[in-house]
CSV table of C-alpha atoms (C1' of nucleotides) in Angstrom, one decimal:
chain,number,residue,atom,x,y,z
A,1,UNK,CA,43.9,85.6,-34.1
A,2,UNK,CA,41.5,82.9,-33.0
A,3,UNK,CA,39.6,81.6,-36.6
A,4,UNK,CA,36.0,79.5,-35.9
A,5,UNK,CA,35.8,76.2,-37.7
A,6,UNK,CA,33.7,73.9,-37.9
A,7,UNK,CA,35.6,71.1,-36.5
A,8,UNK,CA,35.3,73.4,-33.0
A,9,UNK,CA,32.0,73.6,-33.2
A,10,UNK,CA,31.0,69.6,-33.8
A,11,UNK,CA,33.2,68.8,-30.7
A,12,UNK,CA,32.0,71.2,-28.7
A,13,UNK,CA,28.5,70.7,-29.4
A,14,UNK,CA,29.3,66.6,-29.0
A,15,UNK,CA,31.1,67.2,-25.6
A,16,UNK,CA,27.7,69.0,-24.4
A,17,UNK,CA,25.9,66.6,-25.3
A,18,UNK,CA,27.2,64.3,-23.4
A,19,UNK,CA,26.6,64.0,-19.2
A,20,UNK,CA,29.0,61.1,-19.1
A,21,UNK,CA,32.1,62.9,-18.3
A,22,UNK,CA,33.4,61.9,-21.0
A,23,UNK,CA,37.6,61.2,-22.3
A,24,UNK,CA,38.8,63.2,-25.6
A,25,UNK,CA,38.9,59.6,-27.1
A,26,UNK,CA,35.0,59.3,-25.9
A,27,UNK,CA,34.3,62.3,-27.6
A,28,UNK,CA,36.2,61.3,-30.8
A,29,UNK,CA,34.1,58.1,-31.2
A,30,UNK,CA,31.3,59.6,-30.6
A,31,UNK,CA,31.9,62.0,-33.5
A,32,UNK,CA,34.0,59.8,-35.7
A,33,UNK,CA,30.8,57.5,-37.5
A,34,UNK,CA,29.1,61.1,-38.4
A,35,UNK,CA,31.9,63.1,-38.9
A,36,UNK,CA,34.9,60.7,-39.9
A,37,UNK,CA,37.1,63.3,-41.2
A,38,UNK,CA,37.7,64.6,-37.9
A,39,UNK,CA,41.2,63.6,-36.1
A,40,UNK,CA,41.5,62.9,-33.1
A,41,UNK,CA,44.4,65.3,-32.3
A,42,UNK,CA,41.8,68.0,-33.2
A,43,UNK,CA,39.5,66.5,-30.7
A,44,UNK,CA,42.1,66.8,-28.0
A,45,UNK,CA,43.7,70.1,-28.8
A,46,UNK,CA,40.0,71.4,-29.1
A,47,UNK,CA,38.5,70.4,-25.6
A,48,UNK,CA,42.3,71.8,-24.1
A,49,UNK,CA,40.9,74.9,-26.1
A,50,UNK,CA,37.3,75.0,-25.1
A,51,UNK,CA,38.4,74.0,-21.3
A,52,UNK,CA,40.8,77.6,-21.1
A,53,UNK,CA,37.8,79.4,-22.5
A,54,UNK,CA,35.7,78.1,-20.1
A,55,UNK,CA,33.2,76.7,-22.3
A,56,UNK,CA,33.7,73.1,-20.7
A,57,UNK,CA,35.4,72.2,-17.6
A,58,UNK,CA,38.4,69.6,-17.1
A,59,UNK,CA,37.2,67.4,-14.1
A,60,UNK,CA,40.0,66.9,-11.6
A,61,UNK,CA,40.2,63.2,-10.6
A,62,UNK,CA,44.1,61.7,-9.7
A,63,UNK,CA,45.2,58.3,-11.1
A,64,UNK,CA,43.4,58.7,-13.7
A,65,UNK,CA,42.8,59.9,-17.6
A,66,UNK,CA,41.9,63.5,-18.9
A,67,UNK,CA,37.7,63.8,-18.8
A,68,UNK,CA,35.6,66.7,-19.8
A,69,UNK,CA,32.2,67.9,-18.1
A,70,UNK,CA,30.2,69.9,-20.4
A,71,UNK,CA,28.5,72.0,-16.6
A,72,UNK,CA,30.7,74.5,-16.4
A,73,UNK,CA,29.3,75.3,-12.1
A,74,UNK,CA,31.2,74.6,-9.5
A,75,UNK,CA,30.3,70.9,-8.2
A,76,UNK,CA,31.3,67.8,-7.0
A,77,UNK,CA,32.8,64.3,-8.6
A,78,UNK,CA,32.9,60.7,-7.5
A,79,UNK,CA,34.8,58.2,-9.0
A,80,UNK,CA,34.3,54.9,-9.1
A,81,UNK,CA,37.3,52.9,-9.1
A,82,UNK,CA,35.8,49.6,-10.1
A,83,UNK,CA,34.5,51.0,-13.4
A,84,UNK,CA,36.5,54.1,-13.5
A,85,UNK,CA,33.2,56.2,-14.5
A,86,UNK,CA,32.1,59.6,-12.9
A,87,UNK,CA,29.2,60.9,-11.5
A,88,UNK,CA,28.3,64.4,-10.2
A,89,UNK,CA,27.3,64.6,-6.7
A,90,UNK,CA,23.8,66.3,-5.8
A,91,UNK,CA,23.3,65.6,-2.3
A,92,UNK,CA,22.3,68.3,-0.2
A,93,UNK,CA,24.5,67.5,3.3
A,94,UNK,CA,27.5,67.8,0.4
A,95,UNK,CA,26.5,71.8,-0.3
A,96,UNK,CA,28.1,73.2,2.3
A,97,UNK,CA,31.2,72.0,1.5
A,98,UNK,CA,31.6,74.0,-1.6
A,99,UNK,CA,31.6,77.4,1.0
A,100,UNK,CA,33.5,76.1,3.2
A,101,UNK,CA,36.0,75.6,0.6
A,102,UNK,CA,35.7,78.9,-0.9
A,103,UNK,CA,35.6,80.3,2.5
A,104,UNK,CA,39.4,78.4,3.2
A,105,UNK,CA,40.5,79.9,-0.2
A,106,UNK,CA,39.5,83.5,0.8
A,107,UNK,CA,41.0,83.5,4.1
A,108,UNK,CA,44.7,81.9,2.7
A,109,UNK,CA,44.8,83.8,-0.8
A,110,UNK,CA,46.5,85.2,-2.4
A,111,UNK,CA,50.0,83.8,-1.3
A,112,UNK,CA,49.2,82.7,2.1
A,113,UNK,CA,50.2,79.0,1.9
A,114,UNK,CA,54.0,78.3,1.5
A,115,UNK,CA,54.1,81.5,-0.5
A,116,UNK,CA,52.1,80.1,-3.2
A,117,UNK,CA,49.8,81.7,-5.6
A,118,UNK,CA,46.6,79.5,-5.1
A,119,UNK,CA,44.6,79.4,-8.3
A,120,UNK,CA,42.7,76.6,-7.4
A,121,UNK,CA,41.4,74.1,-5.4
A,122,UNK,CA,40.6,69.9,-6.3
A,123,UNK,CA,38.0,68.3,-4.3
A,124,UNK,CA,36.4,64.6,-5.6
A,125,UNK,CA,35.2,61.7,-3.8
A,126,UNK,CA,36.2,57.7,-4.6
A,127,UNK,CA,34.7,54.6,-4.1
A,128,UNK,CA,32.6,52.0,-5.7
A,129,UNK,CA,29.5,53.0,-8.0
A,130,UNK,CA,26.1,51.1,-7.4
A,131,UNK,CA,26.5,48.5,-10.1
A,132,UNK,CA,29.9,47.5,-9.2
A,133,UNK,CA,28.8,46.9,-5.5
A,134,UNK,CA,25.7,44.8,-7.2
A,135,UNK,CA,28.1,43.0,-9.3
A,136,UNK,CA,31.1,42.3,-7.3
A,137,UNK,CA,31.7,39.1,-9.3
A,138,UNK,CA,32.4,41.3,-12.5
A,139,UNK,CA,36.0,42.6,-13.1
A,140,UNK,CA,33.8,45.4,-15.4
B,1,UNK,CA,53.2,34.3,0.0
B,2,UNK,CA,54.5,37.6,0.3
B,3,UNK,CA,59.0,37.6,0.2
B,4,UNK,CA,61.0,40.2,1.8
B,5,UNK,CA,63.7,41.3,-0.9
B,6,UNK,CA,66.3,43.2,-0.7
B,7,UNK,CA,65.3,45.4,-3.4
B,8,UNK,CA,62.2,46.1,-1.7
B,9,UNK,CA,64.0,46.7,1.7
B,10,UNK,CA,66.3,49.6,-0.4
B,11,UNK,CA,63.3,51.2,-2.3
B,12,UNK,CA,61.4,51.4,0.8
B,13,UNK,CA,64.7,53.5,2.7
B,14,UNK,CA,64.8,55.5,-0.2
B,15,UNK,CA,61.3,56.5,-0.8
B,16,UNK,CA,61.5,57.4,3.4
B,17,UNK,CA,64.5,59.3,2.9
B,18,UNK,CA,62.7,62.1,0.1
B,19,UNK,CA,60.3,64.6,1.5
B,20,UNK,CA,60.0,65.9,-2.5
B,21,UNK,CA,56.8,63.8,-3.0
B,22,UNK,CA,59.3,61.8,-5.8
B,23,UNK,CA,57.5,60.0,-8.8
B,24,UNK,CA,58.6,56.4,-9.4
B,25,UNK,CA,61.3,57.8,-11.8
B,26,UNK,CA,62.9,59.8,-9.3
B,27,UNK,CA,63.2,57.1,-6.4
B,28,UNK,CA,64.6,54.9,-9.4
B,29,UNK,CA,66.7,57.8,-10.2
B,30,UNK,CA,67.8,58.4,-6.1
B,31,UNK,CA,69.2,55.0,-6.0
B,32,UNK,CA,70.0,53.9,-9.3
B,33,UNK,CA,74.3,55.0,-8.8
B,34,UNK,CA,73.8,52.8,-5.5
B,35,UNK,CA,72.3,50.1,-6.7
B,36,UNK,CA,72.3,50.4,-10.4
B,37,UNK,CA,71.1,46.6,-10.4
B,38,UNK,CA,67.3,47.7,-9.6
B,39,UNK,CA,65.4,47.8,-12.8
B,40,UNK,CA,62.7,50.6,-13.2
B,41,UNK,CA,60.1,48.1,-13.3
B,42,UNK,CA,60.6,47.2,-9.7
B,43,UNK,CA,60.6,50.5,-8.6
B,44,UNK,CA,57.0,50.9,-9.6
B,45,UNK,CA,56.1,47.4,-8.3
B,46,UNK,CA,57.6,48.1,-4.9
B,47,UNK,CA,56.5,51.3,-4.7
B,48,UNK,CA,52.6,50.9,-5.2
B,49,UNK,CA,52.9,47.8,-3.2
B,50,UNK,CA,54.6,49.8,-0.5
B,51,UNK,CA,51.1,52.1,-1.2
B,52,UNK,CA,49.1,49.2,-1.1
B,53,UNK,CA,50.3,48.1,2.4
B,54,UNK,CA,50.0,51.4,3.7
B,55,UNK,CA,54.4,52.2,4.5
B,56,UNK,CA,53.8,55.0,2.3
B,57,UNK,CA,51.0,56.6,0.7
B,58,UNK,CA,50.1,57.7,-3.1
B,59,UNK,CA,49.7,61.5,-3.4
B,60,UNK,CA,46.2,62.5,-5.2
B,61,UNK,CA,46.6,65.1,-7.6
B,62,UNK,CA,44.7,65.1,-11.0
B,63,UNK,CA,47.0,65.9,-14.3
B,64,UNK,CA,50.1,64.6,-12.9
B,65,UNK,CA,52.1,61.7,-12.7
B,66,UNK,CA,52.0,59.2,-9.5
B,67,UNK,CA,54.1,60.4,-6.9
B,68,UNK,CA,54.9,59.1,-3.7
B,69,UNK,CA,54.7,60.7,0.4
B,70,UNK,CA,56.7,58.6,2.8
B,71,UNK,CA,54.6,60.6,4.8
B,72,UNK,CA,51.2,58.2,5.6
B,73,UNK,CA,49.3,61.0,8.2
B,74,UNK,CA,46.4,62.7,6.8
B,75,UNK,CA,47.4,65.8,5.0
B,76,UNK,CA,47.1,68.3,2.2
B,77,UNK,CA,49.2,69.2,-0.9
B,78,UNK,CA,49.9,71.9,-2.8
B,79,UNK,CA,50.9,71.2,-6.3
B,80,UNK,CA,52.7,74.1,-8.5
B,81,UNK,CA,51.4,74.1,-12.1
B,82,UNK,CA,54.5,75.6,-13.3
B,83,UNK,CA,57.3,73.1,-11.8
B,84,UNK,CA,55.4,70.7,-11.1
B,85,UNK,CA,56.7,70.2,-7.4
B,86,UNK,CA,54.7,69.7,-4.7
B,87,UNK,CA,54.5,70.6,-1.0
B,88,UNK,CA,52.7,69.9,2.1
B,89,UNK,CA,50.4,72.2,3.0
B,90,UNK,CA,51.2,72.9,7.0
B,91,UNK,CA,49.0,76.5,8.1
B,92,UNK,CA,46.7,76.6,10.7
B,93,UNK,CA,44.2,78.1,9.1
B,94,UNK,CA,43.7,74.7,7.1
B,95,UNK,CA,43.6,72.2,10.1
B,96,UNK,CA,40.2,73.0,10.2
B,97,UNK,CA,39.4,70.9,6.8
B,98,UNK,CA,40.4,67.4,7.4
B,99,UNK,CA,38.1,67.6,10.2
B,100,UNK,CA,35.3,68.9,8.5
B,101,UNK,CA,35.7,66.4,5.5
B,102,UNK,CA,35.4,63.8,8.1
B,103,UNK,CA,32.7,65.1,9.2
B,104,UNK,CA,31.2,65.0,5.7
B,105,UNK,CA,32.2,61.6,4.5
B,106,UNK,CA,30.6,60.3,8.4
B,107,UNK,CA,27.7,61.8,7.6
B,108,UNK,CA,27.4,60.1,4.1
B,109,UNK,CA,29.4,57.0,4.0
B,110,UNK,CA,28.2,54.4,3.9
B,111,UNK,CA,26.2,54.5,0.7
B,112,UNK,CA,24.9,57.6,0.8
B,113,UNK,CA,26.2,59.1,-1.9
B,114,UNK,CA,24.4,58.0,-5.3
B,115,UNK,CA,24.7,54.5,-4.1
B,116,UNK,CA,28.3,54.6,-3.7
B,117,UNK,CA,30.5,53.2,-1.2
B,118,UNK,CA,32.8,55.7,-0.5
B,119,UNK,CA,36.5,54.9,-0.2
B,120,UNK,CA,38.0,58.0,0.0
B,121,UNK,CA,37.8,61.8,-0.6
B,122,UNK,CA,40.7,63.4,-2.4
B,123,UNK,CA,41.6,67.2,-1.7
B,124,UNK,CA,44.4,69.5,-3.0
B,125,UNK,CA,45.5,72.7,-4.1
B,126,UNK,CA,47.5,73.8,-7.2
B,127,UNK,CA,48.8,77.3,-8.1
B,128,UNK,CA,52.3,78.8,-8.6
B,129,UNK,CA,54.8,78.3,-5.8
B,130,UNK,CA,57.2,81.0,-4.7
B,131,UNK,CA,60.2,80.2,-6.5
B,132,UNK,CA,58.0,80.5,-9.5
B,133,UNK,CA,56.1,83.5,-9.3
B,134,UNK,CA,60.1,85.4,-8.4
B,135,UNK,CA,61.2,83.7,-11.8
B,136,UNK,CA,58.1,84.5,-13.9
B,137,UNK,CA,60.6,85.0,-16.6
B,138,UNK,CA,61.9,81.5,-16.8
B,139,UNK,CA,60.5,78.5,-18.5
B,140,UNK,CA,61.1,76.2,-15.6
C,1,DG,C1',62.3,22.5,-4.6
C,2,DT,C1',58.8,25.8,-5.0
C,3,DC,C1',57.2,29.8,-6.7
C,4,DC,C1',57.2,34.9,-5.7
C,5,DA,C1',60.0,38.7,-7.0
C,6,DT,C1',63.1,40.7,-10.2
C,7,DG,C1',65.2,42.7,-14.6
C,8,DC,C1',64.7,43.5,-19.1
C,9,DA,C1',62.4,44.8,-23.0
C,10,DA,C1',58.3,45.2,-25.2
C,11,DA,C1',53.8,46.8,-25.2
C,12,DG,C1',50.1,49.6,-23.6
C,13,DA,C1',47.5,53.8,-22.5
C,14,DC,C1',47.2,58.5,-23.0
C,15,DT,C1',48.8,62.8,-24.9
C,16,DT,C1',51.6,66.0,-27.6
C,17,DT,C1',54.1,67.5,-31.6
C,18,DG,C1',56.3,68.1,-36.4
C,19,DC,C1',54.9,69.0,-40.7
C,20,DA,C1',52.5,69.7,-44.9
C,21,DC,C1',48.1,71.2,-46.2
C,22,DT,C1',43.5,73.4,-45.8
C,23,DG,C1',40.4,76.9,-45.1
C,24,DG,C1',38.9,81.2,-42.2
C,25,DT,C1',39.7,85.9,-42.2
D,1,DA,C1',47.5,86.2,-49.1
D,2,DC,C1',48.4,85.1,-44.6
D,3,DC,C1',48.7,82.1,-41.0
D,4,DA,C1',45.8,79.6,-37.4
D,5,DG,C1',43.7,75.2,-37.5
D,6,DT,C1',43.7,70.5,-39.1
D,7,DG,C1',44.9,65.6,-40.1
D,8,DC,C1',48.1,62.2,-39.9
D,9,DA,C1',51.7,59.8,-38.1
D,10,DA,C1',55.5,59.8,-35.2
D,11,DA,C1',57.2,60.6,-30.9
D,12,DG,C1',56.9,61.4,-26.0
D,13,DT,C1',55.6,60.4,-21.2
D,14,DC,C1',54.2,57.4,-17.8
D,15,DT,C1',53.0,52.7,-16.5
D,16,DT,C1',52.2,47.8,-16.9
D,17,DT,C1',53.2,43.2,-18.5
D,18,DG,C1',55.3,38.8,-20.5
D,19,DC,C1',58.8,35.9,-19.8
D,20,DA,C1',63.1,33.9,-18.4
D,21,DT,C1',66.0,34.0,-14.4
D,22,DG,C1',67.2,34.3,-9.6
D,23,DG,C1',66.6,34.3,-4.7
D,24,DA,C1',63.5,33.8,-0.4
D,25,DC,C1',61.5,30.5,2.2
DNA sequence: GTCCATGCAAAGACTTTGCACTGGT
DNA sequence: ACCAGTGCAAAGTCTTTGCATGGAC
């Protein structure tokens, strides 16, 4: 039912190349000067795609566009809202909080909040990256 | 500088008087038979100034639409992937997590993190609500 | 009278979709 | 040969913006 092309297997191998979280039109550029044949409906129909296989992850961030994370374990985003980029968090006094959040989904599912079916859970951090806060006189 | 209008004085009521979390379209919507003079356009610009000022307060979900809480307390939503409503999340089990992300962004802000400054931390659940998961026949 | 806020329509950013065609199976 | 996947353009959704007008101060 589900036919390989190789369209699927540029953008997936572009998307994990790059760590930048990048947006389906990110991707598309990226590909488009080697591969200019490639449309960018494709690109975003294919990372919706590779994101329900698992193969690649949607980042949740609100207020802002669709971005894709080629690391497919369970970590943490901050967005800057300056430069709207993202960056993973690898702190170590930030590790526990991804057991204590499965530890709050375990005890309340399944269908323990409102009667809900919890099939997920969004955590992200916000604030202002390191070269916006050196370069406050930019609008970047 | 800043004028008191009677447009904003109506949007602001309105907004306060729906606990659906509505999107900008929906407040328009709300008051539109009312006051069918308000354009749309003000709506938004009331509404995220409203946010801005801190009346009401932006809810933070990622892959939706802006929508707004006349509700300004701290607090956790749950967001329904199938209708697209959302609720407050208000079980005991959860008080225990605003705390303990407080705790964490203490502990890290300021500039901990990467060399951010943290502004915020966004958290929220999605899944499928219970009018849903009794309809799992229907489109909604 | 000044000038911020409004209303409208247009534009903008992002994403999905209809349709004819291509290419994987 | 069938039909899922693609490419393109158009449309759709949500939001912002330019500009002339109106109302708060």
């Amino acid at each position: 039912m589900s036919r390989n092309t190789i369209q699927q297997d540029i953008i997936c191998s572009t998307v994990k190349s790059m760590s930048t979280h990048p947006s389906p039109d990110e991707v598309f550029e990226a590909l488009h000067k080697e591969y200019p044949s490639i449309g960018r409906a494709t690109v975003y129909r294919v990372l919706n795609k590779l994101a329900n296989k698992g193969e690649i992850k949607k980042v949740n961030l609100p207020h802002t566009a669709d971005r894709f994370d080629f690391r497919t374990d369970d970590h943490i985003h901050i967005h800057c809202k300056k430069c709207n980029r993202v960056f993973d968090v690898d702190f170590h006094a930030i590790e526990g909080l991804i057991d204590y959040l499965d530890k709050v989904l375990t005890l309340n599912n399944p269908l323990k909040i409102n009667g809900f079916e919890i099939t997920g859970a969004n955590f992200s951090f916000e604030g202002i990256c390191k070269d916006c806060r050196h370069n406050k006189q930019d609008t970047v």
